[in-house]
Short mmCIF file of C-alpha atoms in Angstrom, two decimals:
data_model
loop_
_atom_site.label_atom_id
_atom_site.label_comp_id
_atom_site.label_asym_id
_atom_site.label_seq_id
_atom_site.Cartn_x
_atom_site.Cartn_y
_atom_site.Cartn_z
CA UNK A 18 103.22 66.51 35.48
CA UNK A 19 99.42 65.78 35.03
CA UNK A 20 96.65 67.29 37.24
CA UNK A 21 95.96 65.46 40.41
CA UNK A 22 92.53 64.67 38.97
CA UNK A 23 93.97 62.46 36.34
CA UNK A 24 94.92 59.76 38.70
CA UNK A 25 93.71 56.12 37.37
CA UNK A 26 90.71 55.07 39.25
CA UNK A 27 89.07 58.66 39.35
CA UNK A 28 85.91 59.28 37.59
CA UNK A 29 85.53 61.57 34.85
CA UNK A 30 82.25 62.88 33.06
CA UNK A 31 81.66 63.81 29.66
CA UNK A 32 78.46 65.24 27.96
CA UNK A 33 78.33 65.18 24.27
CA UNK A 34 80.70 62.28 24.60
CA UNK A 35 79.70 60.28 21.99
CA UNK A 36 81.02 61.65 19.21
CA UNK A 37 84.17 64.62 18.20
CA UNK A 38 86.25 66.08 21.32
CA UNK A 39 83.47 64.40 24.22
CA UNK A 40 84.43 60.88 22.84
CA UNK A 41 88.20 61.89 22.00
CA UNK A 42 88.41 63.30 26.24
CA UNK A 43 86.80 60.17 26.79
CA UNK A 44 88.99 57.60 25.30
CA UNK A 45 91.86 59.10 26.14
CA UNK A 46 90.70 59.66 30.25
CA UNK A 47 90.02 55.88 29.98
CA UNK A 48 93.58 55.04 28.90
CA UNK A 49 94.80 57.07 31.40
CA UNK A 50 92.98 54.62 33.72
CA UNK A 51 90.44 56.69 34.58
CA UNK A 52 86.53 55.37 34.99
CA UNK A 53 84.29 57.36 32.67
CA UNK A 54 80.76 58.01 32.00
CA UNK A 55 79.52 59.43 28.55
CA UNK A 56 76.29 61.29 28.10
CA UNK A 57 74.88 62.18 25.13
CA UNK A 58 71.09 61.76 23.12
CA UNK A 59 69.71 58.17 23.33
CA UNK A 60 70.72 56.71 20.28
CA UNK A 61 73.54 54.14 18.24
CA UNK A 62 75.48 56.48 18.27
CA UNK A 63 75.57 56.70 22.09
CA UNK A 64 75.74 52.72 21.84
CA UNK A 65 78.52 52.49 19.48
CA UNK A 66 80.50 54.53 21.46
CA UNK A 67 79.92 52.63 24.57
CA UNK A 68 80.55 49.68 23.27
CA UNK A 69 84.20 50.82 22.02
CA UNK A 70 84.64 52.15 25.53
CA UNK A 71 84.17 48.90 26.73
CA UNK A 72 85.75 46.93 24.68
CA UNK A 73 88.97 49.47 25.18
CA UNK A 74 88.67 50.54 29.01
CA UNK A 75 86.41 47.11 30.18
CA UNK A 76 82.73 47.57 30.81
CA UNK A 77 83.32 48.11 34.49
CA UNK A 78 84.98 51.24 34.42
CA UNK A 79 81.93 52.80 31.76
CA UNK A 80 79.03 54.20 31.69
CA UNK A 81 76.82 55.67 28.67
CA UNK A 82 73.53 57.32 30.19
CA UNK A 83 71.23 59.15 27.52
CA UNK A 84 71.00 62.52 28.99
CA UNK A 85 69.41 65.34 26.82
CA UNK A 86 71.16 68.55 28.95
CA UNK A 87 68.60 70.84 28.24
CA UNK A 88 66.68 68.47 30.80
CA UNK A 89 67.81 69.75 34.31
CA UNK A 90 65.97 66.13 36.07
CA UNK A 91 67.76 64.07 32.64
CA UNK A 92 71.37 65.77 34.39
CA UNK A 93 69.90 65.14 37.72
CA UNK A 94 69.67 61.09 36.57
CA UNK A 95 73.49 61.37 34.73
CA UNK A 96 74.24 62.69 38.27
CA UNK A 97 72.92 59.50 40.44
CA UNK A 98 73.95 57.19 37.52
CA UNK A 99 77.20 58.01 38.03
CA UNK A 100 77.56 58.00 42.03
CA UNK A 101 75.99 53.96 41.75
CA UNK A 102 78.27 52.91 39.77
CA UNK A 103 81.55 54.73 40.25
CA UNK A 104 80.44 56.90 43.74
CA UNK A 105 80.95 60.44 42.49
CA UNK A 106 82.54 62.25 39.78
CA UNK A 107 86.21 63.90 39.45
CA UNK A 108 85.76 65.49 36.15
CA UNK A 109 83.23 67.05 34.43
CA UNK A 110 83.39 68.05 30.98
CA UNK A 111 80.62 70.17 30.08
CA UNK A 112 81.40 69.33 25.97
CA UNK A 113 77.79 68.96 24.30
CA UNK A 114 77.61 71.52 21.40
CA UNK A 115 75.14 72.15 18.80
CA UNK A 116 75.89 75.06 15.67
CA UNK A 117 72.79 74.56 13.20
CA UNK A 118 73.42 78.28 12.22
CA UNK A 119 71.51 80.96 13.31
CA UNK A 120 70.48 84.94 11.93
CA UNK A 121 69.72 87.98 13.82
CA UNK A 122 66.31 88.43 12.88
CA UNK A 123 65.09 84.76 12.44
CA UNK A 124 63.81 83.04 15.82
CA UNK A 125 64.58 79.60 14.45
CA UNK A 126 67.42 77.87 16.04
CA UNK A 127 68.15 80.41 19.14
CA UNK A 128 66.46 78.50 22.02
CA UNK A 129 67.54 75.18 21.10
CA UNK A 130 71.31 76.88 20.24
CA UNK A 131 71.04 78.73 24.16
CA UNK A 132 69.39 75.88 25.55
CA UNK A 133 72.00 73.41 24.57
CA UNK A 134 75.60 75.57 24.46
CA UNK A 135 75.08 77.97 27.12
CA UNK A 136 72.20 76.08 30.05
CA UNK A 137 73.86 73.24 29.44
CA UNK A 138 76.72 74.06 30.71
CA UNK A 139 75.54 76.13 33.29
CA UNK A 140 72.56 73.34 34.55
CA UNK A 141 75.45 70.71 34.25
CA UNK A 142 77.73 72.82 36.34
CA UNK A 143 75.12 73.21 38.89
CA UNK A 144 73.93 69.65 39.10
CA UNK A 145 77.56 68.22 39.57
CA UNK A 146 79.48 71.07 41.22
CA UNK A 147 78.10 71.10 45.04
CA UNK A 148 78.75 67.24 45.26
CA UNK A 149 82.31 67.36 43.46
CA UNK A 150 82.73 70.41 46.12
CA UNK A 151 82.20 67.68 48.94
CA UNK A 152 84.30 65.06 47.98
CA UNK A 153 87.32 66.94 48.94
CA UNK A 154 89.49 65.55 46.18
CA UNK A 155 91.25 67.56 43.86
CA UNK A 156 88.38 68.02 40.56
CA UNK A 157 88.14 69.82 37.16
CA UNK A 158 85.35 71.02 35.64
CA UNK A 159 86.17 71.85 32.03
CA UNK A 160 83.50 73.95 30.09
CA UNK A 161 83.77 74.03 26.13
CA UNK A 162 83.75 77.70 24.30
CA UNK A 163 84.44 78.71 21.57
CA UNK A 164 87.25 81.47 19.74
CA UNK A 165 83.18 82.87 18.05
CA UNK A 166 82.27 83.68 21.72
CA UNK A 167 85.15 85.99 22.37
CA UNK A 168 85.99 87.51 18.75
CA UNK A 169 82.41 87.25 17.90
CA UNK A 170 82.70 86.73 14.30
CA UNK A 171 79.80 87.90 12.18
CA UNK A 172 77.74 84.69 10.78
CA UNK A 173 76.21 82.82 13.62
CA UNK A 174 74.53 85.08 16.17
CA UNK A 175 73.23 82.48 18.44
CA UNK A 176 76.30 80.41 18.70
CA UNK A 177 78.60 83.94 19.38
CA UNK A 178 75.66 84.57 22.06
CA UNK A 179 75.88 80.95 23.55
CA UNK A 180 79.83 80.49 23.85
CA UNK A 181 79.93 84.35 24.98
CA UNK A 182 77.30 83.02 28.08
CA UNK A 183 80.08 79.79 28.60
CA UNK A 184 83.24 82.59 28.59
CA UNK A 185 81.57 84.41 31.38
CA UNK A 186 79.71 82.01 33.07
CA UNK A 187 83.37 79.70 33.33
CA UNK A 188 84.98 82.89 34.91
CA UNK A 189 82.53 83.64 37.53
CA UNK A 190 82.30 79.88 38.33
CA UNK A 191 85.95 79.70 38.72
CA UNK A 192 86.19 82.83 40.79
CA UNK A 193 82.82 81.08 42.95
CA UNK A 194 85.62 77.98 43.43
CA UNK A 195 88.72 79.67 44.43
CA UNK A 196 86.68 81.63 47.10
CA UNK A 197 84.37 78.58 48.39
CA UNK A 198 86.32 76.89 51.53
CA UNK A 199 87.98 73.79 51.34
CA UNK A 200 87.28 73.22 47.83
CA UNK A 201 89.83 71.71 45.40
CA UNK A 202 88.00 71.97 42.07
CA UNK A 203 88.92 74.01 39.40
CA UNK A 204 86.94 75.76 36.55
CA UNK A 205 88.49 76.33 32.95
CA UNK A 206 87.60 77.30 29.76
CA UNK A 207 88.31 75.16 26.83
CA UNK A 208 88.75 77.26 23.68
CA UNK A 209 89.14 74.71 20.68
CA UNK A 210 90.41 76.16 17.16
CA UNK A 211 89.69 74.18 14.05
CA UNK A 212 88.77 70.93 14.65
CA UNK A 213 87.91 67.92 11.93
CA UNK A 214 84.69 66.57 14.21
CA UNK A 215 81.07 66.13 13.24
CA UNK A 216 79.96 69.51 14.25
CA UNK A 217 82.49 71.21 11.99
CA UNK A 218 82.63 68.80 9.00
CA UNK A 219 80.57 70.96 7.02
CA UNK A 220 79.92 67.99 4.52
CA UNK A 221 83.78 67.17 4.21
CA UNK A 222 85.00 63.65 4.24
CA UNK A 223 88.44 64.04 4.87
CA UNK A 224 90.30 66.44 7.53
CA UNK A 225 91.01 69.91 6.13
CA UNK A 226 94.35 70.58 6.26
CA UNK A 227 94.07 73.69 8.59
CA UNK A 228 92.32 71.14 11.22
CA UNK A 229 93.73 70.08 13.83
CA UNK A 230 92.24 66.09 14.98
CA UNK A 231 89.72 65.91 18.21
CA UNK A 232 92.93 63.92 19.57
CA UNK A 233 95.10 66.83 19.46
CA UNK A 234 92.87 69.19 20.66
CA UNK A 235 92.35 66.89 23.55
CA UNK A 236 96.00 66.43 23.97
CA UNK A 237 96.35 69.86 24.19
CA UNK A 238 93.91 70.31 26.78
CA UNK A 239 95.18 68.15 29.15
CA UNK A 240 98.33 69.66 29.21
CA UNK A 241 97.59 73.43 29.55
CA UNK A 242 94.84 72.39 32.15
CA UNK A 243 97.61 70.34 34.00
CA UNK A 244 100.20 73.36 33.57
CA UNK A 245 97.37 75.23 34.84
CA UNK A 246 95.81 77.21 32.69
CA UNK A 247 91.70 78.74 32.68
CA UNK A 248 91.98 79.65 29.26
CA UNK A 249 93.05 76.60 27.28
CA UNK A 250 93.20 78.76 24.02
CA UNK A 251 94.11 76.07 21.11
CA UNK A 252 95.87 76.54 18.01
CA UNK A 253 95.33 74.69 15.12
CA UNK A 254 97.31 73.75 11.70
CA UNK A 255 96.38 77.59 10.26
CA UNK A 256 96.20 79.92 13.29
CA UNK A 257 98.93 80.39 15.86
CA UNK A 258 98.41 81.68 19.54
CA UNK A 259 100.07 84.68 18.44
CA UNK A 260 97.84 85.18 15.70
CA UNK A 261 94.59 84.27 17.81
CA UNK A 262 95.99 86.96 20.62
CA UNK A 263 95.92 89.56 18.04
CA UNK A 264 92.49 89.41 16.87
CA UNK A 265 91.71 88.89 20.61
CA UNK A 266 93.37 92.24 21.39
CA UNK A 267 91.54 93.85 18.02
CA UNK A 268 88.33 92.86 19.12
CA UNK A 269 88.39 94.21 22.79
CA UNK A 270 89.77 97.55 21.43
CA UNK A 271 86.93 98.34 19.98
CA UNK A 272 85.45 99.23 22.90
CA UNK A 273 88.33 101.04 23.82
CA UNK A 274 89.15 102.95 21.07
CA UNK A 275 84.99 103.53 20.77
CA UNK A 276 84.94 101.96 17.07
CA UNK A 277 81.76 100.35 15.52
CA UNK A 278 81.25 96.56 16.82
CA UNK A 279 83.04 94.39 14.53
CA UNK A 280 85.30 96.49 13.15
CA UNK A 281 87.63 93.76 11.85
CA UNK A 282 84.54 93.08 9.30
CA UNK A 283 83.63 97.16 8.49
CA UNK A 284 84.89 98.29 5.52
CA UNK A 285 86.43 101.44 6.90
CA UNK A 286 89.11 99.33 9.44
CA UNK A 287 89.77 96.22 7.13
CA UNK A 288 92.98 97.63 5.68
CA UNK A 289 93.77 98.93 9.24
CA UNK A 290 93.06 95.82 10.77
CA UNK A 291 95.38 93.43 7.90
CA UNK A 292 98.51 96.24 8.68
CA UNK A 293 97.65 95.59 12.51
CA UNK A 294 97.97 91.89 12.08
CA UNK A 295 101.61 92.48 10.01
CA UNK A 296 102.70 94.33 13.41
CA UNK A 297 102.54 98.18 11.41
CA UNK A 298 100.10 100.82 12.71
#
């Protein structure tokens, strides 16, 4: 049974919705009947993806408003946008992403990486939250991480630092909701595995076979947020939920068992960590 906030007619927001999972959420939310409004950088390929809303959904029931979310008044616009046209929003999908790679000890990339991955999501919560709070209606506000911000893989710094930041902000936001009176919106955390979309292309032209399709993912989504979930932890063609659990578990005992950070990647707990993963000690 789908989420209350699916209903046709609601409205449902998308940043980063012009391209990969944002425009995947968004096509399918409009065949569901839903209104929505995509944000993303002023550009064709904001306008191509409007237009195939349109022509899909019907242009009264979209919206495509260039919003760069590292702009707190640019959300603020998004925001108003939306209540004139549709009068509020349902759903927000705090989706825009950036991974232009990253090192410990070179500045270049890390505020742009933060400011897009982590305040984005965070100024986006804040912008939309108090008035989704008001409307009284059952809402979702769906925040995208990342498996790198909770196994932390070594390779990317900024982007493990960013989608860490979305993990914990999405928690205490969630816990803010459940505790805030009379409000019927929901927090989770969307955790996609390997997905064939722009961001992870890498170059490729065709869809590795380990990758699952933005369509999937979304698929998936929408029923583990409508079963209920917060963490919407996705598998993909190559890695199972069991398989993502274990290096989940791995990674937090390291604090536990008081090993060096990373162990999974030291030389001295590789052969430990492959006979952990075959269920031996």
């Amino acid at each position: 049974m789908a989420h209350p906030a699916f209903l046709p007619s609601n409205v449902a927001v998308i940043t980063g919705g012009a391209s990969g999972i944002g425009f995947a959420a968004a096509r399918r939310f409009a065949r569901m009947g839903l209104k929505v409004a995509i944000a993303d950088l002023a550009g064709e390929k904001l306008e191509t993806a409007r237009a195939t809303l349109a022509t899909e959904a019907g242009s009264e029931n979209v919206l495509a408003v260039a919003t760069d979310v590292t702009n707190v008044p640019e959300l603020e616009h998004l925001r108003e946008a939306v209540d004139a046209k549709f009068g509020g929003a349902d759903i927000l999908m705090n989706n825009a992403g950036i991974q232009p790679g990253s090192s410990v000890f070179d500045a270049k990339n890390w505020d742009s990486i933060l400011a897009v991955n982590l305040f984005g999501i965070i100024r986006g919560s804040q912008v939309f939250g108090p008035s989704m709070i008001k409307r009284q209606k059952p809402g979702l506000i769906i925040n995208t991480g990342s498996k790198q911000g909770i196994t932390t893989p070594p390779g990317d710094p900024a982007y493990n630092v960013s989608k860490s930041g979305v993990k914990t902000f999405t928690e205490a936001l969630e816990h803010e909701l459940r505790n805030t009176k009379d409000c019927h919106v929901t927090a989770h955390l969307f955790i996609p595995g390997f997905v064939y979309t722009p961001l992870a292309a890498g170059g490729r032209t065709e869809k590795p076979a380990g990758a699952w399709t933005a369509e999937q993912t979304v698929d998936f989504m929408l029923e583990r947020v409508s079963a209920g979930d917060f963490y919407i932890l996705c598998p993909d063609n190559d890695v199972t939920r069991a398989l993502d659990e274990k290096r989940i578990f791995w990674a937090a005992h390291d604090m536990i068992e008081n090993r060096p950070p990373l162990s999974r990647w030291h030389p001295d707990y590789q052969e430990k960590f492959a006979a952990f993963l075959k269920g031996s000690d």
